[in-house]
Amino acid sequence: MNSLLRKATGDAFRRIAALAAGAGSGTALLYADAKSDYSARVSLSIPEEWWQSQSVLCPVSSSVSAEYGEFGNLLLFSSRIGPVPSAGADNGGSGDVGDKHKPNCGCLGRDTIANAAARVAPAVVNLSVPHGLYGYPAGKSIGSGTIIDANGTILTCAHVVVDYRGMRPLSKGKVDVTLQDGRTFEGTVLNADLHSDIAIVKIDSKTPLPVAKLGSSCKLRPGEWVLATGCPLSLQNTVTVGIISCVDRKSSDLGLGGVRREYLQTDCAINAGNSGGPLVNIDGEVVGVNIMKVLAADGLSFAVPIDSVAKIIEHLRKSGRVVRPWIGLKMIELNDMIIAQLKERDEMFPDVDSGIFVPMVTPGSPAHRAGFQPGDVLIQFDGRPVGSVKEVIDIMDDRVGVPLKAIVKRLKDMTVTLTVIPEEANPQI
């Protein structure tokens, strides 16, 4: 023990000693264990009540350890995050999956990823769609999906269940669905939006179904941990982990045409069969739908943000299709650096602090008919200040044919009020 204490000097060991002192005399137990491979473990047991009283510390567990290896590294870590599963926990029942796995407290520990996977896994399904040609079997497509309500609604990718060439459901809209617990169902394709690559499949069950909890994607940041779950190559119950690489990767960045879309970019490993599976945060909530990867690169995967998916589902349930207004503007979000650069190039650039720069107006578009000009800076739309393209899209929502007032700055000090009437977008443009 004395030899270990002589070796284990440095800031990390002093942190352990400080924890013991902070817990109060007689309330903490410090012990050491030397190993034959020239490493040692120092452990500190502290009452849980003391952890909970320290607002500056994450309430992990009542046990903290440090390991000292032959290379002189002393690492401080907690032995468990979240509750220890009860031996008599009930695995049955319906409702949100993983109820016994509480959300993460904000710290990353040994069980964080495993708990997140356990919360969503029962609701992740394998989808298999047989192909036929003139009545003869011609292979099948595979994918993943997520049960999002107790009625058996499954969220997945359109390209898994829809024939893009014929723009019709594969196999007469029937899908073979397999749950993690082994149950199988015949699902029906209710609807699909080819532009966003999102589809809805429905199964009917007389027994309760597990349901995944939908989270929010609007507050995700680059660097946050996420999981991709699904059935790559039909290997059910597969979990991979990575981080958010970009929260607003634009479709134009990927060379995709049509109406503007934004994706979550991650470095999670996904393969054929992962399409339609959930992207999950460390609280076990679905924050995206995995749809594609870059074949010629590693660590470049993309998912549709769940906030966008929620709006798509609402449109599909309301009108059977997604209505996307279009006004015909190319828009660039302004920041201090872009504004300074534009003012350097043209001293007549409007004096603004924020807004959306319009470098191009599509001839014959609603914006062109309304009087928009290249060089305008959009500062208000439908009575609300705007600083991002997403805000403009959110304001338009599905209001095709509804007049909307726009205020733009033009030249140095000119302010112009315009009225634009959005048309429904053609996804093929």
Short mmCIF file of C-alpha atoms in Angstrom, two decimals, residues 19 23 48 54 56 58 109 133 160 163 169 176 195 201 217 226 257 271 275 277 292 330 341 355 372 380 384:
data_model
loop_
_atom_site.label_atom_id
_atom_site.label_comp_id
_atom_site.label_asym_id
_atom_site.label_seq_id
_atom_site.Cartn_x
_atom_site.Cartn_y
_atom_site.Cartn_z
CA LEU A 19 -13.34 13.97 -2.47
CA ALA A 23 -17.48 13.89 2.13
CA GLU A 48 -25.02 8.90 -2.33
CA GLN A 54 -23.04 18.77 -4.43
CA VAL A 56 -21.45 21.30 -9.01
CA CYS A 58 -22.84 15.25 -11.64
CA GLY A 109 -20.33 6.94 -18.19
CA LEU A 133 -41.40 -8.91 -62.06
CA VAL A 160 -37.20 1.10 -48.64
CA ASP A 163 -40.47 1.92 -56.18
CA PRO A 169 -45.44 1.07 -53.35
CA ASP A 176 -42.82 -7.88 -43.81
CA HIS A 195 -38.77 14.29 -51.75
CA VAL A 201 -46.01 1.91 -42.50
CA SER A 217 -33.33 17.93 -33.16
CA VAL A 226 -25.62 9.74 -30.99
CA GLY A 257 -31.34 18.96 -56.57
CA ASN A 271 -24.85 0.21 -44.17
CA SER A 275 -32.12 3.06 -43.96
CA GLY A 277 -33.69 3.27 -38.64
CA MET A 292 -28.00 7.56 -46.59
CA LYS A 330 -31.92 32.11 -53.73
CA GLN A 341 -17.35 41.63 -47.10
CA GLY A 355 -31.20 39.43 -42.54
CA PHE A 372 -37.91 41.20 -55.56
CA GLN A 380 -39.07 40.91 -42.24
CA ARG A 384 -41.65 38.81 -38.23
#
